[in-house]
Amino acid sequence: MNTRTTTARSAGGTAPRDGQPGLYATAAVVVLGSLMSVVDTTVVTTALPSLARQFHAPLAQLQFVSSGYTLALATVIPVTAWGIARFGAKRLYLTALVVFALGSALAGLAWDLPSLVAFRVVQGLGGGLLMPVGMTLVIRAAGGERTGRAMSLMGIPVLIGPLAGPPLGGWLVDTASWHWAFFVNLPVAAVAVPLAARLLASERPTGAGRLDITGLLLLSPGLALLVYGLSRHGAPLPTVAGAALTAWFARHALRAERPLLDLRLLAQRRFAAAVGAQVLFVAAYFGSMILLPLYYQGLRGFTPTHAGLLGVPQALATGITMQLSGRLADRVPAGRIVPVGIGLAATGFLAFTLQVTADVPVGHLQLAQVVMGVGVGLTMMPNLAGATREVAPAQVPMAATTLNILQQVAATAGTALLGVLLAAAAGAGPGAVPDADGFRHTYGWAVALMAAALLPALLLPRGRRDGPRGVTDQAGPSQT
C-alpha cells in the first residue's frame, strides 16, 4: 500500500480503486452542480432590476432576494461535516441537488416578494451543501499531490457561471420573464441528479456521533439576526442579539469536544491568515456583485441582456486566470501568489470606481474589470488550496466546512452592507436609483475591504516547508 493510500485511509477517506470514479469523473459531476448554483446567482443578480419593477420593491427590500439565499447557505453549511459522516457524501450531495431544484421551481412560481425570499431560502439550503460536499468529494478523488489541480477544476463554475449567467439572465428577462431566472435550473438538475447517482462513489457512512445541537441553536439564529440587522441599516436589537449569539457560539465551540465548527483551527496562524484574507476579499467581491447590474441598467439605461454581456470580459479573465493559478498553486506557495492577486484586484476595482459616471465609455470600465478579474483569479483558488495545506489530513472536512461558512457569511454581510449603502444613496422610493456619486461612494467601501484583505495575505507561507503531521507541501492534504 503506498503512502498516499495509507494517509488517505488514516484520515477516514477512500483512495481511488478499481470501479470507483477518478478525479475527472467526480469533478465533472461536482462542477455541474456547482455551475447550477453559480449561474443561478449571476442570473438572479442580473434580474434584480426587473424584480424591483415587478414587485414594486425598493433596494432595501430587494436585497433580501440575494441575502436570504446566502444566509440560508451560511446556516446549513455548519452541519456539512456531520452530515457527510452520518449519511455519506454521495447521498448528501444528491439530497442537496434535489432541494436546490425544488427551491428553484418554487421561486419561479413566487407571487410576491416575501414568497420569493422564502423560496430563495429553500434554494439556499440545497445550495449551501453543494460546494462543501462537492469539495470533499473532489479532494478525496484528487490525492494529495493534485490539490491545486482539484481547486482549479472547482474553479470552472467561476469561469462559466459569471460568463454565461449575466447574458443568459438578461436574455431570459428580455425575451421570456423573470420566472425563467429560476426555472433555468431545472433542466440542469435533471441532468445532474442521474449523473451523480451513477458516477459518484458510494460509501459507507463512518458514523458521526451526536450533532452539536447547542452549537446549531446558537450559530444559525445568531447569523440570521446579525445579517438581518446589518441589512436593516444596522438595526440595534437584531444586530446586537446576533453578535451576542455568535460570540456565545464561539465560546461554546472552543470548549466543546465535538463542536459544530472547530474554531481551534484558527489557532494555526497560517490557516487563520488564509481565512482572514478570504473573508475580507469575498465580502468585497461578492458583495459588490449587486451593484454592477443596477449601475448598468439603472443609471446607464442598458437592457438586461446588454448589461449581462458587459460582464463577460471580467468573468473570462477571472476564469482563465483561475485555471492557471490553481495549477501554479501546486508548485508555488500561496504567499507568493495571493498578495499579488489581491493587489491587482484592488487596483482594478479602484480604477473602475474612479471612472463611474453616467457617461464614461464602457470600454474604459471593462479594462478596469479585466484587471480586477485577473486579480480575482490569482486570489481565490490559490488561497483555498493553501489553506487546506495548513491543516492535518483528518481536519480537511472541518477546515473546508469552516472556510465555506465564513465565506458565505462574508458574502452575505458584504451584500447587506453594500446594499444598505446603495439604498441610502438612492432614497426610499420603489425603483429609485442612485446617481453616479452614490455608486462611487458604495464601490469605495468595496475597494477598502478588498485592500484590507492584503494584510492577512502577507502572513501566508512564502517558502516551501513540511506540511502538517508529515504531509509535504508538494502533496498537500490527502484524501479525507
mmCIF file with all atom_site columns, C-alpha atoms in Angstrom, residues 132-296:
data_model
loop_
_atom_site.group_PDB
_atom_site.id
_atom_site.type_symbol
_atom_site.label_atom_id
_atom_site.label_alt_id
_atom_site.label_comp_id
_atom_site.label_asym_id
_atom_site.label_entity_id
_atom_site.label_seq_id
_atom_site.pdbx_PDB_ins_code
_atom_site.Cartn_x
_atom_site.Cartn_y
_atom_site.Cartn_z
_atom_site.occupancy
_atom_site.B_iso_or_equiv
_atom_site.pdbx_formal_charge
_atom_site.auth_seq_id
_atom_site.auth_comp_id
_atom_site.auth_asym_id
_atom_site.auth_atom_id
_atom_site.pdbx_PDB_model_num
ATOM 1   C CA . PRO A 1 132 ? -18.537 21.914 0.716   1.00 0.00 ? 132 PRO A CA 1
ATOM 2   C CA . VAL A 1 133 ? -19.770 18.383 -0.028  1.00 0.00 ? 133 VAL A CA 1
ATOM 3   C CA . GLY A 1 134 ? -18.568 18.696 -3.610  1.00 0.00 ? 134 GLY A CA 1
ATOM 4   C CA . MET A 1 135 ? -15.186 19.968 -2.412  1.00 0.00 ? 135 MET A CA 1
ATOM 5   C CA . THR A 1 136 ? -14.853 16.951 -0.120  1.00 0.00 ? 136 THR A CA 1
ATOM 6   C CA . LEU A 1 137 ? -15.690 14.579 -2.985  1.00 0.00 ? 137 LEU A CA 1
ATOM 7   C CA . VAL A 1 138 ? -13.138 16.206 -5.302  1.00 0.00 ? 138 VAL A CA 1
ATOM 8   C CA . ILE A 1 139 ? -10.360 16.348 -2.680  1.00 0.00 ? 139 ILE A CA 1
ATOM 9   C CA . ARG A 1 140 ? -10.918 12.656 -1.956  1.00 0.00 ? 140 ARG A CA 1
ATOM 10  C CA . ALA A 1 141 ? -10.585 11.826 -5.634  1.00 0.00 ? 141 ALA A CA 1
ATOM 11  C CA . ALA A 1 142 ? -7.606  14.138 -6.176  1.00 0.00 ? 142 ALA A CA 1
ATOM 12  C CA . GLY A 1 143 ? -4.995  12.692 -3.869  1.00 0.00 ? 143 GLY A CA 1
ATOM 13  C CA . GLY A 1 144 ? -2.573  14.983 -2.077  1.00 0.00 ? 144 GLY A CA 1
ATOM 14  C CA . GLU A 1 145 ? -0.291  15.859 -4.965  1.00 0.00 ? 145 GLU A CA 1
ATOM 15  C CA . ARG A 1 146 ? -3.148  17.213 -7.125  1.00 0.00 ? 146 ARG A CA 1
ATOM 16  C CA . THR A 1 147 ? -4.781  19.612 -4.642  1.00 0.00 ? 147 THR A CA 1
ATOM 17  C CA . GLY A 1 148 ? -4.097  22.714 -6.743  1.00 0.00 ? 148 GLY A CA 1
ATOM 18  C CA . ARG A 1 149 ? -5.407  20.994 -9.872  1.00 0.00 ? 149 ARG A CA 1
ATOM 19  C CA . ALA A 1 150 ? -8.519  19.928 -7.948  1.00 0.00 ? 150 ALA A CA 1
ATOM 20  C CA . MET A 1 151 ? -9.082  23.523 -6.818  1.00 0.00 ? 151 MET A CA 1
ATOM 21  C CA . SER A 1 152 ? -8.695  24.737 -10.404 1.00 0.00 ? 152 SER A CA 1
ATOM 22  C CA . LEU A 1 153 ? -11.346 22.225 -11.507 1.00 0.00 ? 153 LEU A CA 1
ATOM 23  C CA . MET A 1 154 ? -13.618 23.554 -8.772  1.00 0.00 ? 154 MET A CA 1
ATOM 24  C CA . GLY A 1 155 ? -12.997 26.981 -10.295 1.00 0.00 ? 155 GLY A CA 1
ATOM 25  C CA . ILE A 1 156 ? -14.575 26.025 -13.635 1.00 0.00 ? 156 ILE A CA 1
ATOM 26  C CA . PRO A 1 157 ? -18.042 27.168 -12.455 1.00 0.00 ? 157 PRO A CA 1
ATOM 27  C CA . VAL A 1 158 ? -16.479 30.525 -11.593 1.00 0.00 ? 158 VAL A CA 1
ATOM 28  C CA . LEU A 1 159 ? -15.349 30.740 -15.223 1.00 0.00 ? 159 LEU A CA 1
ATOM 29  C CA . ILE A 1 160 ? -18.567 29.631 -16.906 1.00 0.00 ? 160 ILE A CA 1
ATOM 30  C CA . GLY A 1 161 ? -21.095 30.930 -14.362 1.00 0.00 ? 161 GLY A CA 1
ATOM 31  C CA . PRO A 1 162 ? -20.266 34.654 -14.471 1.00 0.00 ? 162 PRO A CA 1
ATOM 32  C CA . LEU A 1 163 ? -19.509 34.314 -18.192 1.00 0.00 ? 163 LEU A CA 1
ATOM 33  C CA . ALA A 1 164 ? -22.851 32.767 -19.137 1.00 0.00 ? 164 ALA A CA 1
ATOM 34  C CA . GLY A 1 165 ? -25.071 33.846 -16.251 1.00 0.00 ? 165 GLY A CA 1
ATOM 35  C CA . PRO A 1 166 ? -25.474 37.603 -16.857 1.00 0.00 ? 166 PRO A CA 1
ATOM 36  C CA . PRO A 1 167 ? -26.140 37.354 -20.626 1.00 0.00 ? 167 PRO A CA 1
ATOM 37  C CA . LEU A 1 168 ? -28.408 34.358 -20.029 1.00 0.00 ? 168 LEU A CA 1
ATOM 38  C CA . GLY A 1 169 ? -30.273 36.169 -17.268 1.00 0.00 ? 169 GLY A CA 1
ATOM 39  C CA . GLY A 1 170 ? -30.652 39.266 -19.395 1.00 0.00 ? 170 GLY A CA 1
ATOM 40  C CA . TRP A 1 171 ? -31.869 37.279 -22.384 1.00 0.00 ? 171 TRP A CA 1
ATOM 41  C CA . LEU A 1 172 ? -34.377 35.337 -20.265 1.00 0.00 ? 172 LEU A CA 1
ATOM 42  C CA . VAL A 1 173 ? -35.765 38.528 -18.726 1.00 0.00 ? 173 VAL A CA 1
ATOM 43  C CA . ASP A 1 174 ? -35.905 40.333 -22.084 1.00 0.00 ? 174 ASP A CA 1
ATOM 44  C CA . THR A 1 175 ? -37.459 37.523 -24.130 1.00 0.00 ? 175 THR A CA 1
ATOM 45  C CA . ALA A 1 176 ? -39.414 35.490 -21.582 1.00 0.00 ? 176 ALA A CA 1
ATOM 46  C CA . SER A 1 177 ? -39.972 36.684 -17.985 1.00 0.00 ? 177 SER A CA 1
ATOM 47  C CA . TRP A 1 178 ? -38.286 36.905 -14.596 1.00 0.00 ? 178 TRP A CA 1
ATOM 48  C CA . HIS A 1 179 ? -39.728 33.464 -13.729 1.00 0.00 ? 179 HIS A CA 1
ATOM 49  C CA . TRP A 1 180 ? -37.153 31.849 -16.024 1.00 0.00 ? 180 TRP A CA 1
ATOM 50  C CA . ALA A 1 181 ? -34.307 33.242 -13.936 1.00 0.00 ? 181 ALA A CA 1
ATOM 51  C CA . PHE A 1 182 ? -35.222 30.348 -11.603 1.00 0.00 ? 182 PHE A CA 1
ATOM 52  C CA . PHE A 1 183 ? -36.771 27.781 -13.947 1.00 0.00 ? 183 PHE A CA 1
ATOM 53  C CA . VAL A 1 184 ? -33.478 27.687 -15.895 1.00 0.00 ? 184 VAL A CA 1
ATOM 54  C CA . ASN A 1 185 ? -32.011 25.494 -13.145 1.00 0.00 ? 185 ASN A CA 1
ATOM 55  C CA . LEU A 1 186 ? -34.481 22.671 -13.677 1.00 0.00 ? 186 LEU A CA 1
ATOM 56  C CA . PRO A 1 187 ? -33.041 21.140 -16.888 1.00 0.00 ? 187 PRO A CA 1
ATOM 57  C CA . VAL A 1 188 ? -29.544 21.281 -15.383 1.00 0.00 ? 188 VAL A CA 1
ATOM 58  C CA . ALA A 1 189 ? -30.768 19.478 -12.269 1.00 0.00 ? 189 ALA A CA 1
ATOM 59  C CA . ALA A 1 190 ? -32.478 16.893 -14.465 1.00 0.00 ? 190 ALA A CA 1
ATOM 60  C CA . VAL A 1 191 ? -29.036 16.017 -15.871 1.00 0.00 ? 191 VAL A CA 1
ATOM 61  C CA . ALA A 1 192 ? -27.003 16.439 -12.673 1.00 0.00 ? 192 ALA A CA 1
ATOM 62  C CA . VAL A 1 193 ? -29.073 14.165 -10.427 1.00 0.00 ? 193 VAL A CA 1
ATOM 63  C CA . PRO A 1 194 ? -28.852 10.959 -12.532 1.00 0.00 ? 194 PRO A CA 1
ATOM 64  C CA . LEU A 1 195 ? -25.176 11.617 -13.298 1.00 0.00 ? 195 LEU A CA 1
ATOM 65  C CA . ALA A 1 196 ? -24.416 11.989 -9.587  1.00 0.00 ? 196 ALA A CA 1
ATOM 66  C CA . ALA A 1 197 ? -26.331 8.799  -8.812  1.00 0.00 ? 197 ALA A CA 1
ATOM 67  C CA . ARG A 1 198 ? -24.365 6.912  -11.480 1.00 0.00 ? 198 ARG A CA 1
ATOM 68  C CA . LEU A 1 199 ? -20.847 8.340  -11.267 1.00 0.00 ? 199 LEU A CA 1
ATOM 69  C CA . LEU A 1 200 ? -20.183 9.329  -7.655  1.00 0.00 ? 200 LEU A CA 1
ATOM 70  C CA . ALA A 1 201 ? -18.592 6.680  -5.461  1.00 0.00 ? 201 ALA A CA 1
ATOM 71  C CA . SER A 1 202 ? -20.888 5.046  -2.955  1.00 0.00 ? 202 SER A CA 1
ATOM 72  C CA . GLU A 1 203 ? -19.536 4.857  0.559   1.00 0.00 ? 203 GLU A CA 1
ATOM 73  C CA . ARG A 1 204 ? -20.438 3.512  3.939   1.00 0.00 ? 204 ARG A CA 1
ATOM 74  C CA . PRO A 1 205 ? -21.123 6.304  6.470   1.00 0.00 ? 205 PRO A CA 1
ATOM 75  C CA . THR A 1 206 ? -18.384 6.376  9.098   1.00 0.00 ? 206 THR A CA 1
ATOM 76  C CA . GLY A 1 207 ? -20.624 7.360  11.995  1.00 0.00 ? 207 GLY A CA 1
ATOM 77  C CA . ALA A 1 208 ? -20.939 10.964 13.029  1.00 0.00 ? 208 ALA A CA 1
ATOM 78  C CA . GLY A 1 209 ? -21.624 10.809 16.726  1.00 0.00 ? 209 GLY A CA 1
ATOM 79  C CA . ARG A 1 210 ? -24.037 13.299 18.190  1.00 0.00 ? 210 ARG A CA 1
ATOM 80  C CA . LEU A 1 211 ? -24.788 16.520 16.358  1.00 0.00 ? 211 LEU A CA 1
ATOM 81  C CA . ASP A 1 212 ? -23.769 19.626 18.294  1.00 0.00 ? 212 ASP A CA 1
ATOM 82  C CA . ILE A 1 213 ? -27.330 20.811 18.853  1.00 0.00 ? 213 ILE A CA 1
ATOM 83  C CA . THR A 1 214 ? -26.248 23.577 21.226  1.00 0.00 ? 214 THR A CA 1
ATOM 84  C CA . GLY A 1 215 ? -23.876 24.964 18.628  1.00 0.00 ? 215 GLY A CA 1
ATOM 85  C CA . LEU A 1 216 ? -26.517 24.752 15.897  1.00 0.00 ? 216 LEU A CA 1
ATOM 86  C CA . LEU A 1 217 ? -29.097 26.572 18.037  1.00 0.00 ? 217 LEU A CA 1
ATOM 87  C CA . LEU A 1 218 ? -26.592 29.320 18.763  1.00 0.00 ? 218 LEU A CA 1
ATOM 88  C CA . LEU A 1 219 ? -24.942 29.758 15.370  1.00 0.00 ? 219 LEU A CA 1
ATOM 89  C CA . SER A 1 220 ? -27.867 29.598 12.923  1.00 0.00 ? 220 SER A CA 1
ATOM 90  C CA . PRO A 1 221 ? -30.140 32.184 14.616  1.00 0.00 ? 221 PRO A CA 1
ATOM 91  C CA . GLY A 1 222 ? -27.093 34.246 15.525  1.00 0.00 ? 222 GLY A CA 1
ATOM 92  C CA . LEU A 1 223 ? -26.081 34.534 11.888  1.00 0.00 ? 223 LEU A CA 1
ATOM 93  C CA . ALA A 1 224 ? -29.670 35.186 10.800  1.00 0.00 ? 224 ALA A CA 1
ATOM 94  C CA . LEU A 1 225 ? -30.145 38.022 13.297  1.00 0.00 ? 225 LEU A CA 1
ATOM 95  C CA . LEU A 1 226 ? -26.744 39.528 12.569  1.00 0.00 ? 226 LEU A CA 1
ATOM 96  C CA . VAL A 1 227 ? -27.277 39.659 8.813   1.00 0.00 ? 227 VAL A CA 1
ATOM 97  C CA . TYR A 1 228 ? -30.855 40.885 9.231   1.00 0.00 ? 228 TYR A CA 1
ATOM 98  C CA . GLY A 1 229 ? -29.662 43.676 11.487  1.00 0.00 ? 229 GLY A CA 1
ATOM 99  C CA . LEU A 1 230 ? -26.965 44.704 9.026   1.00 0.00 ? 230 LEU A CA 1
ATOM 100 C CA . SER A 1 231 ? -29.440 44.736 6.160   1.00 0.00 ? 231 SER A CA 1
ATOM 101 C CA . ARG A 1 232 ? -31.789 46.976 8.141   1.00 0.00 ? 232 ARG A CA 1
ATOM 102 C CA . HIS A 1 233 ? -29.273 49.824 8.384   1.00 0.00 ? 233 HIS A CA 1
ATOM 103 C CA . GLY A 1 234 ? -27.611 48.369 11.461  1.00 0.00 ? 234 GLY A CA 1
ATOM 104 C CA . ALA A 1 235 ? -30.846 47.957 13.453  1.00 0.00 ? 235 ALA A CA 1
ATOM 105 C CA . PRO A 1 236 ? -29.503 47.716 17.005  1.00 0.00 ? 236 PRO A CA 1
ATOM 106 C CA . LEU A 1 237 ? -31.676 44.971 18.513  1.00 0.00 ? 237 LEU A CA 1
ATOM 107 C CA . PRO A 1 238 ? -31.166 42.188 15.919  1.00 0.00 ? 238 PRO A CA 1
ATOM 108 C CA . THR A 1 239 ? -27.541 43.221 15.313  1.00 0.00 ? 239 THR A CA 1
ATOM 109 C CA . VAL A 1 240 ? -26.603 43.090 18.996  1.00 0.00 ? 240 VAL A CA 1
ATOM 110 C CA . ALA A 1 241 ? -28.604 39.889 19.577  1.00 0.00 ? 241 ALA A CA 1
ATOM 111 C CA . GLY A 1 242 ? -26.984 38.214 16.568  1.00 0.00 ? 242 GLY A CA 1
ATOM 112 C CA . ALA A 1 243 ? -23.494 39.284 17.625  1.00 0.00 ? 243 ALA A CA 1
ATOM 113 C CA . ALA A 1 244 ? -24.129 38.015 21.165  1.00 0.00 ? 244 ALA A CA 1
ATOM 114 C CA . LEU A 1 245 ? -25.351 34.597 19.982  1.00 0.00 ? 245 LEU A CA 1
ATOM 115 C CA . THR A 1 246 ? -22.433 34.275 17.580  1.00 0.00 ? 246 THR A CA 1
ATOM 116 C CA . ALA A 1 247 ? -19.957 35.172 20.351  1.00 0.00 ? 247 ALA A CA 1
ATOM 117 C CA . TRP A 1 248 ? -21.671 32.645 22.638  1.00 0.00 ? 248 TRP A CA 1
ATOM 118 C CA . PHE A 1 249 ? -21.251 30.027 19.938  1.00 0.00 ? 249 PHE A CA 1
ATOM 119 C CA . ALA A 1 250 ? -17.535 30.853 19.662  1.00 0.00 ? 250 ALA A CA 1
ATOM 120 C CA . ARG A 1 251 ? -17.131 30.354 23.426  1.00 0.00 ? 251 ARG A CA 1
ATOM 121 C CA . HIS A 1 252 ? -19.034 27.060 23.222  1.00 0.00 ? 252 HIS A CA 1
ATOM 122 C CA . ALA A 1 253 ? -17.050 25.833 20.195  1.00 0.00 ? 253 ALA A CA 1
ATOM 123 C CA . LEU A 1 254 ? -13.712 26.432 21.919  1.00 0.00 ? 254 LEU A CA 1
ATOM 124 C CA . ARG A 1 255 ? -14.788 24.287 24.881  1.00 0.00 ? 255 ARG A CA 1
ATOM 125 C CA . ALA A 1 256 ? -16.863 21.501 23.295  1.00 0.00 ? 256 ALA A CA 1
ATOM 126 C CA . GLU A 1 257 ? -15.266 18.149 22.496  1.00 0.00 ? 257 GLU A CA 1
ATOM 127 C CA . ARG A 1 258 ? -17.030 17.833 19.114  1.00 0.00 ? 258 ARG A CA 1
ATOM 128 C CA . PRO A 1 259 ? -18.202 21.321 18.137  1.00 0.00 ? 259 PRO A CA 1
ATOM 129 C CA . LEU A 1 260 ? -20.264 22.131 15.089  1.00 0.00 ? 260 LEU A CA 1
ATOM 130 C CA . LEU A 1 261 ? -17.302 24.165 13.814  1.00 0.00 ? 261 LEU A CA 1
ATOM 131 C CA . ASP A 1 262 ? -13.826 23.597 15.229  1.00 0.00 ? 262 ASP A CA 1
ATOM 132 C CA . LEU A 1 263 ? -12.689 27.183 15.754  1.00 0.00 ? 263 LEU A CA 1
ATOM 133 C CA . ARG A 1 264 ? -9.471  25.865 17.278  1.00 0.00 ? 264 ARG A CA 1
ATOM 134 C CA . LEU A 1 265 ? -8.248  25.521 13.697  1.00 0.00 ? 265 LEU A CA 1
ATOM 135 C CA . LEU A 1 266 ? -7.901  29.297 13.707  1.00 0.00 ? 266 LEU A CA 1
ATOM 136 C CA . ALA A 1 267 ? -5.145  28.978 16.279  1.00 0.00 ? 267 ALA A CA 1
ATOM 137 C CA . GLN A 1 268 ? -2.970  27.807 13.379  1.00 0.00 ? 268 GLN A CA 1
ATOM 138 C CA . ARG A 1 269 ? -1.584  31.145 12.238  1.00 0.00 ? 269 ARG A CA 1
ATOM 139 C CA . ARG A 1 270 ? -1.279  30.403 8.524   1.00 0.00 ? 270 ARG A CA 1
ATOM 140 C CA . PHE A 1 271 ? -4.728  28.853 8.304   1.00 0.00 ? 271 PHE A CA 1
ATOM 141 C CA . ALA A 1 272 ? -6.123  31.893 10.143  1.00 0.00 ? 272 ALA A CA 1
ATOM 142 C CA . ALA A 1 273 ? -4.296  34.183 7.704   1.00 0.00 ? 273 ALA A CA 1
ATOM 143 C CA . ALA A 1 274 ? -5.861  32.387 4.730   1.00 0.00 ? 274 ALA A CA 1
ATOM 144 C CA . VAL A 1 275 ? -9.305  32.618 6.347   1.00 0.00 ? 275 VAL A CA 1
ATOM 145 C CA . GLY A 1 276 ? -8.882  36.320 7.102   1.00 0.00 ? 276 GLY A CA 1
ATOM 146 C CA . ALA A 1 277 ? -7.812  37.128 3.548   1.00 0.00 ? 277 ALA A CA 1
ATOM 147 C CA . GLN A 1 278 ? -10.639 35.042 2.074   1.00 0.00 ? 278 GLN A CA 1
ATOM 148 C CA . VAL A 1 279 ? -13.338 36.590 4.276   1.00 0.00 ? 279 VAL A CA 1
ATOM 149 C CA . LEU A 1 280 ? -12.399 40.206 3.521   1.00 0.00 ? 280 LEU A CA 1
ATOM 150 C CA . PHE A 1 281 ? -11.863 39.535 -0.179  1.00 0.00 ? 281 PHE A CA 1
ATOM 151 C CA . VAL A 1 282 ? -15.158 37.659 -0.579  1.00 0.00 ? 282 VAL A CA 1
ATOM 152 C CA . ALA A 1 283 ? -17.106 40.361 1.283   1.00 0.00 ? 283 ALA A CA 1
ATOM 153 C CA . ALA A 1 284 ? -15.801 42.959 -1.155  1.00 0.00 ? 284 ALA A CA 1
ATOM 154 C CA . TYR A 1 285 ? -16.022 40.945 -4.370  1.00 0.00 ? 285 TYR A CA 1
ATOM 155 C CA . PHE A 1 286 ? -19.320 39.099 -3.980  1.00 0.00 ? 286 PHE A CA 1
ATOM 156 C CA . GLY A 1 287 ? -20.917 41.930 -2.039  1.00 0.00 ? 287 GLY A CA 1
ATOM 157 C CA . SER A 1 288 ? -20.263 44.276 -4.947  1.00 0.00 ? 288 SER A CA 1
ATOM 158 C CA . MET A 1 289 ? -21.970 41.963 -7.465  1.00 0.00 ? 289 MET A CA 1
ATOM 159 C CA . ILE A 1 290 ? -25.325 43.514 -6.574  1.00 0.00 ? 290 ILE A CA 1
ATOM 160 C CA . LEU A 1 291 ? -24.038 46.910 -7.761  1.00 0.00 ? 291 LEU A CA 1
ATOM 161 C CA . LEU A 1 292 ? -22.978 46.233 -11.352 1.00 0.00 ? 292 LEU A CA 1
ATOM 162 C CA . PRO A 1 293 ? -26.359 45.348 -12.956 1.00 0.00 ? 293 PRO A CA 1
ATOM 163 C CA . LEU A 1 294 ? -28.022 48.186 -11.050 1.00 0.00 ? 294 LEU A CA 1
ATOM 164 C CA . TYR A 1 295 ? -25.411 50.620 -12.385 1.00 0.00 ? 295 TYR A CA 1
ATOM 165 C CA . TYR A 1 296 ? -25.560 49.451 -15.988 1.00 0.00 ? 296 TYR A CA 1
#
